[in-house]
mmCIF file of C-alpha atoms and ligand atoms in Angstrom:
data_model
loop_
_atom_site.group_PDB
_atom_site.id
_atom_site.type_symbol
_atom_site.label_atom_id
_atom_site.label_comp_id
_atom_site.label_asym_id
_atom_site.label_seq_id
_atom_site.Cartn_x
_atom_site.Cartn_y
_atom_site.Cartn_z
ATOM 1 C CA MET A 1 4.796 29.429 9.862
ATOM 2 C CA LYS A 2 2.133 27.222 8.677
ATOM 3 C CA ILE A 3 1.982 23.624 9.077
ATOM 4 C CA LEU A 4 -0.074 21.838 6.027
ATOM 5 C CA PHE A 5 -2.089 19.155 6.565
ATOM 6 C CA THR A 6 -3.991 17.079 3.716
ATOM 7 C CA GLY A 7 -6.611 14.408 4.057
ATOM 8 C CA PHE A 8 -8.378 12.211 1.317
ATOM 9 C CA ASP A 9 -11.915 12.104 0.315
ATOM 10 C CA PRO A 10 -13.520 8.372 0.833
ATOM 11 C CA PHE A 11 -12.611 5.944 -1.638
ATOM 12 C CA GLY A 12 -13.113 2.026 -1.910
ATOM 13 C CA GLY A 13 -17.004 2.433 -1.137
ATOM 14 C CA GLU A 14 -16.409 4.082 2.424
ATOM 15 C CA ALA A 15 -18.761 6.871 3.175
ATOM 16 C CA LEU A 16 -16.004 8.667 5.307
ATOM 17 C CA ASN A 17 -12.299 9.073 5.271
ATOM 18 C CA PRO A 18 -10.788 9.246 8.829
ATOM 19 C CA SER A 19 -7.621 11.079 7.379
ATOM 20 C CA TYR A 20 -9.669 14.243 6.868
ATOM 21 C CA GLU A 21 -12.266 13.664 9.370
ATOM 22 C CA ALA A 22 -9.576 13.792 11.830
ATOM 23 C CA LEU A 23 -8.215 17.146 10.557
ATOM 24 C CA LYS A 24 -11.637 19.001 11.096
ATOM 25 C CA LEU A 25 -10.785 18.524 14.814
ATOM 26 C CA LEU A 26 -7.189 19.935 14.816
ATOM 27 C CA PRO A 27 -6.806 23.087 16.731
ATOM 28 C CA GLU A 28 -6.314 26.469 14.515
ATOM 29 C CA THR A 29 -2.677 26.574 15.772
ATOM 30 C CA ILE A 30 -0.049 23.871 16.940
ATOM 31 C CA ALA A 31 3.425 24.989 18.639
ATOM 32 C CA GLY A 32 2.800 28.534 17.265
ATOM 33 C CA ALA A 33 2.422 27.527 13.771
ATOM 34 C CA GLU A 34 -1.204 28.184 11.711
ATOM 35 C CA VAL A 35 -2.920 24.906 10.668
ATOM 36 C CA VAL A 36 -4.216 24.494 7.424
ATOM 37 C CA ARG A 37 -6.183 21.676 6.342
ATOM 38 C CA VAL A 38 -6.802 20.621 2.665
ATOM 39 C CA GLU A 39 -8.768 17.522 1.336
ATOM 40 C CA ILE A 40 -7.240 16.006 -1.955
ATOM 41 C CA SER A 41 -8.577 13.387 -4.018
ATOM 42 C CA THR A 42 -8.136 9.698 -3.762
ATOM 43 C CA THR A 43 -6.653 9.718 -7.641
ATOM 44 C CA PHE A 44 -3.432 9.151 -9.188
ATOM 45 C CA GLN A 45 -3.840 12.106 -11.355
ATOM 46 C CA ARG A 46 -5.191 14.455 -9.371
ATOM 47 C CA GLY A 47 -4.055 13.709 -5.858
ATOM 48 C CA GLY A 48 -0.265 14.471 -6.182
ATOM 49 C CA GLU A 49 -1.368 17.916 -7.978
ATOM 50 C CA GLU A 50 -3.804 19.153 -5.395
ATOM 51 C CA LEU A 51 -1.167 18.694 -2.687
ATOM 52 C CA LEU A 52 1.611 20.324 -4.816
ATOM 53 C CA ALA A 53 -0.824 23.336 -5.409
ATOM 54 C CA ALA A 54 -1.651 23.561 -1.848
ATOM 55 C CA VAL A 55 2.172 23.750 -1.125
ATOM 56 C CA GLU A 56 2.625 26.301 -3.554
ATOM 57 C CA ARG A 57 -0.643 28.462 -2.326
ATOM 58 C CA HIS A 58 0.194 28.345 1.394
ATOM 59 C CA GLN A 59 4.063 28.080 1.703
ATOM 60 C CA PRO A 60 4.027 25.771 4.647
ATOM 61 C CA SER A 61 7.181 24.989 6.680
ATOM 62 C CA TRP A 62 5.796 21.280 7.515
ATOM 63 C CA VAL A 63 3.625 18.910 5.461
ATOM 64 C CA PHE A 64 1.828 16.339 6.433
ATOM 65 C CA CYS A 65 -0.260 13.901 4.213
ATOM 66 C CA VAL A 66 -2.456 11.847 6.097
ATOM 67 C CA GLY A 67 -4.161 8.488 4.481
ATOM 68 C CA GLN A 68 -6.602 5.721 5.784
ATOM 69 C CA ALA A 69 -5.050 2.335 5.864
ATOM 70 C CA GLY A 70 -7.966 0.100 6.767
ATOM 71 C CA GLY A 71 -7.036 -2.978 8.802
ATOM 72 C CA ARG A 72 -3.848 -1.282 10.299
ATOM 73 C CA PHE A 73 -3.373 -1.056 14.066
ATOM 74 C CA GLY A 74 -2.771 2.188 15.289
ATOM 75 C CA VAL A 75 -1.385 5.382 13.847
ATOM 76 C CA MET A 76 1.513 4.896 11.505
ATOM 77 C CA PRO A 77 4.204 7.460 10.529
ATOM 78 C CA GLU A 78 5.483 6.364 7.163
ATOM 79 C CA PHE A 79 9.380 6.218 6.799
ATOM 80 C CA VAL A 80 9.603 5.553 3.079
ATOM 81 C CA ALA A 81 7.933 6.407 -0.400
ATOM 82 C CA ILE A 82 8.596 4.511 -3.323
ATOM 83 C CA ASN A 83 8.600 5.249 -6.951
ATOM 84 C CA TYR A 84 5.927 2.495 -7.786
ATOM 85 C CA ARG A 85 2.382 2.434 -8.786
ATOM 86 C CA ASP A 86 0.414 -1.100 -8.140
ATOM 87 C CA ALA A 87 -3.030 -0.370 -7.704
ATOM 88 C CA ARG A 88 -5.136 -3.032 -6.155
ATOM 89 C CA ILE A 89 -8.524 -1.297 -6.715
ATOM 90 C CA PRO A 90 -9.051 1.588 -9.334
ATOM 91 C CA ASP A 91 -8.991 5.042 -7.871
ATOM 92 C CA ASN A 92 -11.837 7.472 -7.557
ATOM 93 C CA ASP A 93 -11.448 8.478 -11.353
ATOM 94 C CA GLY A 94 -11.658 4.641 -12.308
ATOM 95 C CA PHE A 95 -7.736 4.592 -12.999
ATOM 96 C CA GLN A 96 -5.765 1.733 -11.954
ATOM 97 C CA PRO A 97 -2.064 1.670 -12.889
ATOM 98 C CA ILE A 98 -0.471 -1.401 -12.224
ATOM 99 C CA GLY A 99 3.565 -1.471 -12.510
ATOM 100 C CA GLU A 100 4.314 1.788 -13.335
ATOM 101 C CA ALA A 101 6.745 4.649 -11.774
ATOM 102 C CA VAL A 102 5.295 7.716 -9.947
ATOM 103 C CA VAL A 103 7.725 9.892 -11.455
ATOM 104 C CA ALA A 104 9.422 8.804 -14.793
ATOM 105 C CA GLY A 105 13.322 9.046 -14.313
ATOM 106 C CA GLY A 106 12.736 9.620 -10.490
ATOM 107 C CA GLU A 107 14.776 8.043 -7.721
ATOM 108 C CA ASN A 108 13.491 4.660 -6.857
ATOM 109 C CA ALA A 109 12.876 5.690 -3.154
ATOM 110 C CA TYR A 110 12.932 8.489 -0.519
ATOM 111 C CA PHE A 111 13.001 8.393 2.961
ATOM 112 C CA THR A 112 11.177 11.330 5.016
ATOM 113 C CA ALA A 113 13.261 13.884 6.988
ATOM 114 C CA MET A 114 10.490 13.852 9.879
ATOM 115 C CA PRO A 115 11.405 12.307 13.705
ATOM 116 C CA VAL A 116 9.271 9.501 12.858
ATOM 117 C CA LYS A 117 10.344 7.330 16.210
ATOM 118 C CA ARG A 118 9.976 10.419 18.492
ATOM 119 C CA MET A 119 6.528 10.739 17.180
ATOM 120 C CA VAL A 120 5.735 6.828 17.858
ATOM 121 C CA GLN A 121 6.968 7.501 21.317
ATOM 122 C CA ARG A 122 5.010 10.411 22.268
ATOM 123 C CA MET A 123 1.605 8.812 20.672
ATOM 124 C CA ARG A 124 2.479 5.961 22.816
ATOM 125 C CA GLU A 125 3.048 7.906 25.571
ATOM 126 C CA ALA A 126 -0.202 9.600 25.220
ATOM 127 C CA GLY A 127 -1.946 6.168 25.447
ATOM 128 C CA ILE A 128 -2.437 5.944 21.470
ATOM 129 C CA PRO A 129 -1.409 2.879 19.903
ATOM 130 C CA ALA A 130 1.428 3.966 17.180
ATOM 131 C CA SER A 131 4.219 2.528 15.152
ATOM 132 C CA VAL A 132 6.505 3.354 12.332
ATOM 133 C CA SER A 133 5.640 1.886 9.161
ATOM 134 C CA TYR A 134 8.400 1.071 6.508
ATOM 135 C CA THR A 135 5.791 0.823 3.524
ATOM 136 C CA ALA A 136 3.050 3.300 2.575
ATOM 137 C CA GLY A 137 1.773 0.912 0.201
ATOM 138 C CA THR A 138 1.648 1.225 -3.598
ATOM 139 C CA TYR A 139 -1.788 3.086 -4.207
ATOM 140 C CA VAL A 140 -2.473 6.728 -4.036
ATOM 141 C CA CYS A 141 -0.984 7.313 -0.525
ATOM 142 C CA ASN A 142 2.163 6.143 -1.509
ATOM 143 C CA ASP A 143 2.064 8.074 -4.696
ATOM 144 C CA VAL A 144 1.151 11.332 -3.009
ATOM 145 C CA PHE A 145 3.677 10.832 -0.383
ATOM 146 C CA TYR A 146 6.461 9.987 -3.056
ATOM 147 C CA ARG A 147 5.441 13.291 -4.863
ATOM 148 C CA LEU A 148 5.703 15.448 -1.705
ATOM 149 C CA LEU A 149 9.274 13.872 -1.252
ATOM 150 C CA HIS A 150 10.232 14.284 -4.825
ATOM 151 C CA HIS A 151 9.169 18.038 -4.687
ATOM 152 C CA ILE A 152 11.273 18.359 -1.616
ATOM 153 C CA HIS A 153 14.235 16.813 -2.706
ATOM 154 C CA THR A 154 14.515 18.678 -6.207
ATOM 155 C CA ARG A 155 12.929 21.937 -5.499
ATOM 156 C CA GLN A 156 12.223 23.156 -1.770
ATOM 157 C CA PRO A 157 14.978 21.201 0.174
ATOM 158 C CA LYS A 158 14.239 23.387 3.485
ATOM 159 C CA LEU A 159 10.421 22.063 3.456
ATOM 160 C CA ILE A 160 9.809 19.099 5.791
ATOM 161 C CA GLY A 161 7.316 16.733 4.636
ATOM 162 C CA GLY A 162 6.225 13.546 6.270
ATOM 163 C CA PHE A 163 2.983 10.820 5.610
ATOM 164 C CA ILE A 164 0.907 9.367 8.183
ATOM 165 C CA HIS A 165 -0.982 6.353 7.809
ATOM 166 C CA VAL A 166 -4.242 5.877 10.165
ATOM 167 C CA PRO A 167 -6.598 3.309 10.976
ATOM 168 C CA TYR A 168 -10.283 2.900 10.580
ATOM 169 C CA ALA A 169 -12.383 5.328 12.564
ATOM 170 C CA ASP A 170 -14.507 3.605 15.067
ATOM 171 C CA GLU A 171 -17.805 4.642 13.090
ATOM 172 C CA GLN A 172 -16.186 3.033 9.857
ATOM 173 C CA ALA A 173 -15.276 -0.271 12.142
ATOM 174 C CA ALA A 174 -18.882 -0.808 13.484
ATOM 175 C CA LYS A 175 -20.103 -1.049 10.007
ATOM 176 C CA LEU A 176 -17.812 -3.778 8.631
ATOM 177 C CA THR A 177 -18.847 -7.583 9.031
ATOM 178 C CA SER A 178 -15.551 -8.943 10.025
ATOM 179 C CA PRO A 179 -13.990 -7.276 13.076
ATOM 180 C CA ALA A 180 -11.083 -4.709 12.246
ATOM 181 C CA PRO A 181 -8.763 -2.548 14.327
ATOM 182 C CA SER A 182 -10.011 1.209 14.781
ATOM 183 C CA LEU A 183 -9.511 4.571 16.835
ATOM 184 C CA SER A 184 -12.054 7.259 17.554
ATOM 185 C CA LEU A 185 -11.213 10.276 15.318
ATOM 186 C CA ALA A 186 -10.174 12.225 18.730
ATOM 187 C CA ALA A 187 -7.399 9.943 18.921
ATOM 188 C CA ILE A 188 -6.192 10.187 15.422
ATOM 189 C CA ALA A 189 -6.701 13.783 15.888
ATOM 190 C CA ARG A 190 -4.707 13.931 18.933
ATOM 191 C CA ALA A 191 -2.124 11.883 17.462
ATOM 192 C CA LEU A 192 -1.612 13.766 14.369
ATOM 193 C CA GLN A 193 -1.386 16.921 16.894
ATOM 194 C CA ILE A 194 1.517 15.090 18.623
ATOM 195 C CA ALA A 195 3.229 14.389 15.256
ATOM 196 C CA ALA A 196 3.132 18.059 14.434
ATOM 197 C CA GLU A 197 4.187 19.169 17.675
ATOM 198 C CA THR A 198 7.227 16.756 17.684
ATOM 199 C CA ALA A 199 8.096 17.898 14.188
ATOM 200 C CA VAL A 200 8.277 21.177 15.253
ATOM 201 C CA ALA A 201 10.635 20.519 18.356
ATOM 202 C CA PHE A 202 13.035 18.139 17.016
ATOM 203 C CA ARG A 203 14.986 18.050 13.791
ATOM 204 C CA THR A 204 16.505 14.873 14.324
ATOM 205 C CA ASP A 205 15.296 11.463 15.073
ATOM 206 C CA LEU A 206 15.796 8.950 18.076
ATOM 207 C CA THR A 207 18.771 6.303 17.662
ATOM 208 C CA GLU A 208 17.120 3.894 19.299
ATOM 209 C CA ALA A 209 16.278 0.536 17.898
ATOM 210 C CA GLY A 210 13.092 0.030 16.090
ATOM 211 C CA GLY A 211 12.050 -1.612 12.799
ATOM 212 C CA GLU A 212 11.141 -4.812 12.163
ATOM 213 C CA ILE A 213 12.510 -8.497 12.010
ATOM 214 C CA HIS A 214 10.779 -9.786 9.017
HETATM 215 N N1 LIG B 1 -5.565 5.725 1.593
HETATM 216 C C1 LIG B 1 -5.195 5.104 0.506
HETATM 217 C C2 LIG B 1 -5.682 6.357 -0.589
HETATM 218 C C3 LIG B 1 -6.609 7.326 0.072
HETATM 219 C C4 LIG B 1 -6.542 7.072 1.646
HETATM 220 O O1 LIG B 1 -6.725 7.754 2.423
HETATM 221 C C5 LIG B 1 -3.889 4.585 0.475
HETATM 222 O O2 LIG B 1 -3.194 3.920 1.716
HETATM 223 O O3 LIG B 1 -3.113 4.428 -0.624
#
């Protein structure tokens, strides 16, 4: 059994992307499953293709796509991917789609089958700030997440896929002129490991209250 993790290359003028740097710190196996890590590009046209090629090549049982969400507090497993692109900045190919579908004619949105509330509970128990997110944005991360869930729903229903947004790494935040929340790469990697252990152990999520009131 394999767990595929993907992280992105740096974008938006950053020197590193914590989503891929943290993957380098993961162990070789998690819960008895082999860990496979692949870097994908922060581009609308290639990112999703690279992810799906890695799924095809490695045939994992679980897929975690990981992306940087600078400015967010803590680690955020994502619940929903939407079929919409609205890029505030050009991607690493200089492409800036505005107001178009990820997959023409696809469902408006897909929910992950990952137990996101359990993941958050366990991350917090380990002392890592975390919360469930109900928007992965409208940039490349949401695009790749939607492509993953569309693939699962239309072609590979037994595959379990999810997306986790991570905040700036401490070394990135230290270079910013205004303060921003951050975590160490070690804490981010620990949270990703906990997410994978939780996904392997549980097929269903908690039914405890969560969500937002705004
Ligand atoms: N974060 C961006 C794309 C690549 C990344 O790491 C996003 O949240 O869309």
